[in-house]
Amino acid sequence: MGIIIKSLQEISLMRQAGRIVAAVLQTLIKEIRPGMKTQELDAICAQELAEWGAKPSFKGYHGFPGCLCVSVNEQVVHGIPGERVLHQGDIVSLDLGAIFQGFQGDAAVTVGIGRISPQAERLIQVTAEALMAGIAKAKPGAHLGDISAAIQLYVESRGLSVVREYTGHGIGREMHEEPQIPNFGLAGQGPALQTGMALAIEPMVNLGGWRTRVDADQWTVVTADGSLSAHFEHTIAITDTEPEILTTLPEES
Ligand code: MG
């Protein structure tokens, strides 16, 4: 099928979906606290999405039971919201996809619960910065591999590792469109980037080794060595100038 180039009108619809994702994540970050069960976050998420008139992308996707992926500590991605109670010192990755007027937004953020260790702080910071390093390469004339390589270099030069089995993706009417966007690779390789491409870029970064395995619940991805993991994601659009982050709130004036 190839990479789908979006019109300005389609990008503007994606901007609305993206803002909803950003707003709901912001609410979740405000509400998250020690003693909370991860399913309480999912319930808030479901209610917020309904208020926005948006639908959750993940619920029912290959049978996923939640609106939100909640991945704690050594969990990398795809954590199922449930009975688990959050404690001070945990780090929690929240990954949310929403559909609004036929278009998808997808974003993730990792937050600490109360005081967290300096290593956890650093892991979160490096992962957030690696996402921005990748986004900065998303310009016409560059190649997909420029994004991948920028993320890998940023992470590995700081002594952390990037998960290899899971990737970012094109996004639009479908949550997962072409191309896949690995968080490692070589600059100058892969398809040429052009205005109108919409990409969900999402580095997953481990404090230890890059290898992962899938938990007994068949969903939750965990680090193979049990080390902490963080995940940041934005949906972006490539424009003639700077990349536009769609999963963000408009600047407050
Ligand atoms: Mg995604």
GROMACS .gro file of C-alpha atoms and ligand atoms in nm:
model
  254
    1MET     CA    1   0.000   0.000   0.000
    2GLY     CA    2   0.290   0.233   0.064
    3ILE     CA    3   0.316   0.548   0.268
    4ILE     CA    4  -0.002   0.758   0.256
    5ILE     CA    5   0.054   1.131   0.204
    6LYS     CA    6  -0.204   1.340   0.389
    7SER     CA    7  -0.363   1.660   0.262
    8LEU     CA    8  -0.360   1.976   0.472
    9GLN     CA    9  -0.724   1.909   0.557
   10GLU     CA   10  -0.644   1.557   0.674
   11ILE     CA   11  -0.355   1.688   0.885
   12SER     CA   12  -0.591   1.937   1.044
   13LEU     CA   13  -0.826   1.652   1.143
   14MET     CA   14  -0.527   1.462   1.280
   15ARG     CA   15  -0.438   1.773   1.481
   16GLN     CA   16  -0.776   1.749   1.654
   17ALA     CA   17  -0.726   1.380   1.736
   18GLY     CA   18  -0.376   1.461   1.859
   19ARG     CA   19  -0.496   1.738   2.088
   20ILE     CA   20  -0.750   1.505   2.245
   21VAL     CA   21  -0.478   1.247   2.313
   22ALA     CA   22  -0.257   1.517   2.464
   23ALA     CA   23  -0.538   1.653   2.682
   24VAL     CA   24  -0.635   1.310   2.815
   25LEU     CA   25  -0.272   1.221   2.890
   26GLN     CA   26  -0.236   1.552   3.073
   27THR     CA   27  -0.540   1.467   3.288
   28LEU     CA   28  -0.400   1.120   3.363
   29ILE     CA   29  -0.065   1.269   3.465
   30LYS     CA   30  -0.249   1.506   3.698
   31GLU     CA   31  -0.455   1.224   3.853
   32ILE     CA   32  -0.189   0.951   3.888
   33ARG     CA   33  -0.084   0.889   4.247
   34PRO     CA   34   0.044   0.619   4.484
   35GLY     CA   35  -0.225   0.372   4.592
   36MET     CA   36  -0.409   0.392   4.262
   37LYS     CA   37  -0.488   0.078   4.064
   38THR     CA   38  -0.389   0.092   3.700
   39GLN     CA   39  -0.750   0.018   3.602
   40GLU     CA   40  -0.853   0.348   3.764
   41LEU     CA   41  -0.639   0.527   3.506
   42ASP     CA   42  -0.815   0.333   3.232
   43ALA     CA   43  -1.155   0.434   3.371
   44ILE     CA   44  -1.058   0.803   3.375
   45CYS     CA   45  -0.927   0.764   3.022
   46ALA     CA   46  -1.250   0.606   2.895
   47GLN     CA   47  -1.459   0.881   3.052
   48GLU     CA   48  -1.239   1.161   2.917
   49LEU     CA   49  -1.239   1.020   2.565
   50ALA     CA   50  -1.618   0.993   2.573
   51GLU     CA   51  -1.643   1.355   2.684
   52TRP     CA   52  -1.429   1.458   2.389
   53GLY     CA   53  -1.642   1.250   2.152
   54ALA     CA   54  -1.341   1.033   2.067
   55LYS     CA   55  -1.299   0.656   2.061
   56PRO     CA   56  -1.007   0.460   2.206
   57SER     CA   57  -0.787   0.308   1.936
   58PHE     CA   58  -0.650   0.025   2.147
   59LYS     CA   59  -0.967  -0.119   2.299
   60GLY     CA   60  -1.047  -0.439   2.114
   61TYR     CA   61  -0.736  -0.410   1.895
   62HIS     CA   62  -0.641  -0.778   1.857
   63GLY     CA   63  -0.853  -0.819   2.170
   64PHE     CA   64  -0.669  -0.566   2.391
   65PRO     CA   65  -0.903  -0.508   2.687
   66GLY     CA   66  -0.815  -0.149   2.787
   67CYS     CA   67  -0.839   0.205   2.646
   68LEU     CA   68  -0.490   0.275   2.770
   69CYS     CA   69  -0.167   0.079   2.797
   70VAL     CA   70  -0.020   0.113   3.147
   71SER     CA   71   0.333  -0.031   3.176
   72VAL     CA   72   0.506  -0.017   3.515
   73ASN     CA   73   0.882  -0.029   3.585
   74GLU     CA   74   1.033  -0.321   3.388
   75GLN     CA   75   0.723  -0.333   3.168
   76VAL     CA   76   0.807  -0.177   2.833
   77VAL     CA   77   0.474  -0.143   2.650
   78HIS     CA   78   0.127  -0.300   2.617
   79GLY     CA   79   0.062  -0.331   2.992
   80ILE     CA   80  -0.302  -0.418   3.058
   81PRO     CA   81  -0.478  -0.190   3.309
   82GLY     CA   82  -0.591  -0.397   3.606
   83GLU     CA   83  -0.561  -0.457   3.979
   84ARG     CA   84  -0.196  -0.357   4.009
   85VAL     CA   85  -0.147  -0.082   4.266
   86LEU     CA   86   0.103   0.196   4.196
   87HIS     CA   87   0.362   0.279   4.459
   88GLN     CA   88   0.593   0.569   4.528
   89GLY     CA   89   0.912   0.515   4.329
   90ASP     CA   90   0.742   0.336   4.038
   91ILE     CA   91   0.775   0.467   3.687
   92VAL     CA   92   0.465   0.433   3.470
   93SER     CA   93   0.437   0.449   3.092
   94LEU     CA   94   0.098   0.563   2.964
   95ASP     CA   95   0.031   0.497   2.595
   96LEU     CA   96  -0.291   0.628   2.444
   97GLY     CA   97  -0.446   0.617   2.099
   98ALA     CA   98  -0.769   0.794   2.006
   99ILE     CA   99  -0.985   0.818   1.696
  100PHE     CA  100  -1.167   1.142   1.619
  101GLN     CA  101  -1.355   1.210   1.296
  102GLY     CA  102  -1.192   0.912   1.133
  103PHE     CA  103  -0.831   0.998   1.221
  104GLN     CA  104  -0.593   0.863   1.479
  105GLY     CA  105  -0.366   1.022   1.735
  106ASP     CA  106  -0.112   0.817   1.933
  107ALA     CA  107   0.120   0.932   2.211
  108ALA     CA  108   0.298   0.800   2.517
  109VAL     CA  109   0.469   0.941   2.822
  110THR     CA  110   0.652   0.794   3.121
  111VAL     CA  111   0.605   0.952   3.464
  112GLY     CA  112   0.743   0.883   3.810
  113ILE     CA  113   0.519   0.822   4.110
  114GLY     CA  114   0.639   1.050   4.387
  115ARG     CA  115   1.013   1.037   4.442
  116ILE     CA  116   1.198   0.807   4.202
  117SER     CA  117   1.562   0.700   4.183
  118PRO     CA  118   1.818   0.916   4.003
  119GLN     CA  119   1.864   0.635   3.745
  120ALA     CA  120   1.492   0.630   3.678
  121GLU     CA  121   1.489   1.011   3.643
  122ARG     CA  122   1.772   0.991   3.395
  123LEU     CA  123   1.608   0.709   3.197
  124ILE     CA  124   1.289   0.914   3.161
  125GLN     CA  125   1.479   1.227   3.063
  126VAL     CA  126   1.697   1.055   2.803
  127THR     CA  127   1.395   0.880   2.648
  128ALA     CA  128   1.200   1.206   2.621
  129GLU     CA  129   1.502   1.378   2.468
  130ALA     CA  130   1.563   1.088   2.227
  131LEU     CA  131   1.209   1.131   2.096
  132MET     CA  132   1.279   1.499   2.029
  133ALA     CA  133   1.612   1.411   1.862
  134GLY     CA  134   1.422   1.177   1.629
  135ILE     CA  135   1.145   1.427   1.557
  136ALA     CA  136   1.403   1.693   1.467
  137LYS     CA  137   1.511   1.476   1.171
  138ALA     CA  138   1.158   1.447   1.029
  139LYS     CA  139   1.194   1.688   0.740
  140PRO     CA  140   1.148   1.667   0.363
  141GLY     CA  141   1.466   1.548   0.194
  142ALA     CA  142   1.576   1.341   0.493
  143HIS     CA  143   1.536   0.964   0.509
  144LEU     CA  144   1.348   0.752   0.756
  145GLY     CA  145   1.679   0.607   0.877
  146ASP     CA  146   1.785   0.955   0.988
  147ILE     CA  147   1.513   0.945   1.255
  148SER     CA  148   1.607   0.592   1.365
  149ALA     CA  149   1.978   0.668   1.377
  150ALA     CA  150   1.930   0.993   1.572
  151ILE     CA  151   1.730   0.810   1.840
  152GLN     CA  152   1.976   0.522   1.865
  153LEU     CA  153   2.278   0.751   1.884
  154TYR     CA  154   2.117   0.972   2.147
  155VAL     CA  155   2.028   0.677   2.369
  156GLU     CA  156   2.336   0.460   2.329
  157SER     CA  157   2.580   0.749   2.373
  158ARG     CA  158   2.426   0.788   2.719
  159GLY     CA  159   2.480   0.423   2.810
  160LEU     CA  160   2.117   0.311   2.769
  161SER     CA  161   1.966   0.076   2.512
  162VAL     CA  162   1.681   0.100   2.260
  163VAL     CA  163   1.423  -0.175   2.229
  164ARG     CA  164   1.443  -0.335   1.884
  165GLU     CA  165   1.141  -0.563   1.859
  166TYR     CA  166   0.885  -0.280   1.860
  167THR     CA  167   0.879   0.024   1.637
  168GLY     CA  168   0.704   0.347   1.559
  169HIS     CA  169   0.473   0.362   1.259
  170GLY     CA  170   0.296   0.568   1.001
  171ILE     CA  171  -0.048   0.680   1.120
  172GLY     CA  172  -0.363   0.833   0.974
  173ARG     CA  173  -0.701   0.672   0.926
  174GLU     CA  174  -0.533   0.357   1.058
  175MET     CA  175  -0.335   0.341   1.379
  176HIS     CA  176  -0.059   0.145   1.208
  177GLU     CA  177   0.025   0.250   0.854
  178GLU     CA  178   0.348   0.220   0.662
  179PRO     CA  179   0.631   0.276   0.727
  180GLN     CA  180   0.759   0.098   1.036
  181ILE     CA  181   0.997   0.331   1.223
  182PRO     CA  182   1.266   0.140   1.412
  183ASN     CA  183   1.444   0.319   1.695
  184PHE     CA  184   1.779   0.204   1.559
  185GLY     CA  185   1.928   0.212   1.213
  186LEU     CA  186   2.145   0.395   0.968
  187ALA     CA  187   2.117   0.756   0.858
  188GLY     CA  188   2.046   0.802   0.488
  189GLN     CA  189   1.864   0.470   0.455
  190GLY     CA  190   1.496   0.392   0.406
  191PRO     CA  191   1.228   0.591   0.229
  192ALA     CA  192   1.271   0.962   0.161
  193LEU     CA  193   1.056   1.177   0.387
  194GLN     CA  194   0.810   1.421   0.237
  195THR     CA  195   0.557   1.682   0.338
  196GLY     CA  196   0.223   1.526   0.437
  197MET     CA  197   0.362   1.213   0.598
  198ALA     CA  198   0.225   1.151   0.947
  199LEU     CA  199   0.441   0.942   1.177
  200ALA     CA  200   0.413   0.805   1.530
  201ILE     CA  201   0.770   0.809   1.659
  202GLU     CA  202   0.813   0.615   1.984
  203PRO     CA  203   1.145   0.526   2.142
  204MET     CA  204   1.133   0.258   2.412
  205VAL     CA  205   1.451   0.275   2.619
  206ASN     CA  206   1.590   0.033   2.876
  207LEU     CA  207   1.829   0.096   3.162
  208GLY     CA  208   1.986  -0.247   3.094
  209GLY     CA  209   1.998  -0.452   2.775
  210TRP     CA  210   1.765  -0.402   2.476
  211ARG     CA  211   1.609  -0.747   2.477
  212THR     CA  212   1.248  -0.798   2.579
  213ARG     CA  213   1.002  -1.082   2.628
  214VAL     CA  214   0.625  -1.104   2.644
  215ASP     CA  215   0.469  -1.175   2.983
  216ALA     CA  216   0.237  -1.470   3.057
  217ASP     CA  217  -0.067  -1.246   2.994
  218GLN     CA  218   0.035  -1.254   2.624
  219TRP     CA  219   0.037  -0.873   2.605
  220THR     CA  220   0.273  -0.706   2.847
  221VAL     CA  221   0.623  -0.661   2.707
  222VAL     CA  222   0.892  -0.664   2.977
  223THR     CA  223   1.268  -0.617   2.968
  224ALA     CA  224   1.444  -0.955   2.950
  225ASP     CA  225   1.686  -0.854   3.227
  226GLY     CA  226   1.423  -0.694   3.451
  227SER     CA  227   1.572  -0.345   3.416
  228LEU     CA  228   1.353  -0.034   3.407
  229SER     CA  229   1.209   0.086   3.077
  230ALA     CA  230   1.063   0.417   2.955
  231HIS     CA  231   0.852   0.508   2.652
  232PHE     CA  232   0.775   0.841   2.487
  233GLU     CA  233   0.574   0.890   2.171
  234HIS     CA  234   0.432   1.169   1.959
  235THR     CA  235   0.231   1.171   1.641
  236ILE     CA  236   0.392   1.423   1.408
  237ALA     CA  237   0.333   1.561   1.060
  238ILE     CA  238   0.612   1.643   0.819
  239THR     CA  239   0.571   1.993   0.678
  240ASP     CA  240   0.774   2.204   0.435
  241THR     CA  241   0.954   2.351   0.735
  242GLU     CA  242   0.970   2.217   1.092
  243PRO     CA  243   0.790   1.894   1.187
  244GLU     CA  244   0.458   1.961   1.359
  245ILE     CA  245   0.385   1.769   1.678
  246LEU     CA  246   0.016   1.680   1.656
  247THR     CA  247  -0.020   1.518   2.000
  248THR     CA  248   0.027   1.840   2.189
  249LEU     CA  249  -0.196   2.112   2.326
  250PRO     CA  250  -0.209   2.453   2.156
  251GLU     CA  251   0.018   2.708   2.319
  252GLU     CA  252  -0.162   2.882   2.600
  253SER     CA  253  -0.180   3.254   2.537
  254MG      MG  254   0.226   0.395   1.857
   0.00000   0.00000   0.00000
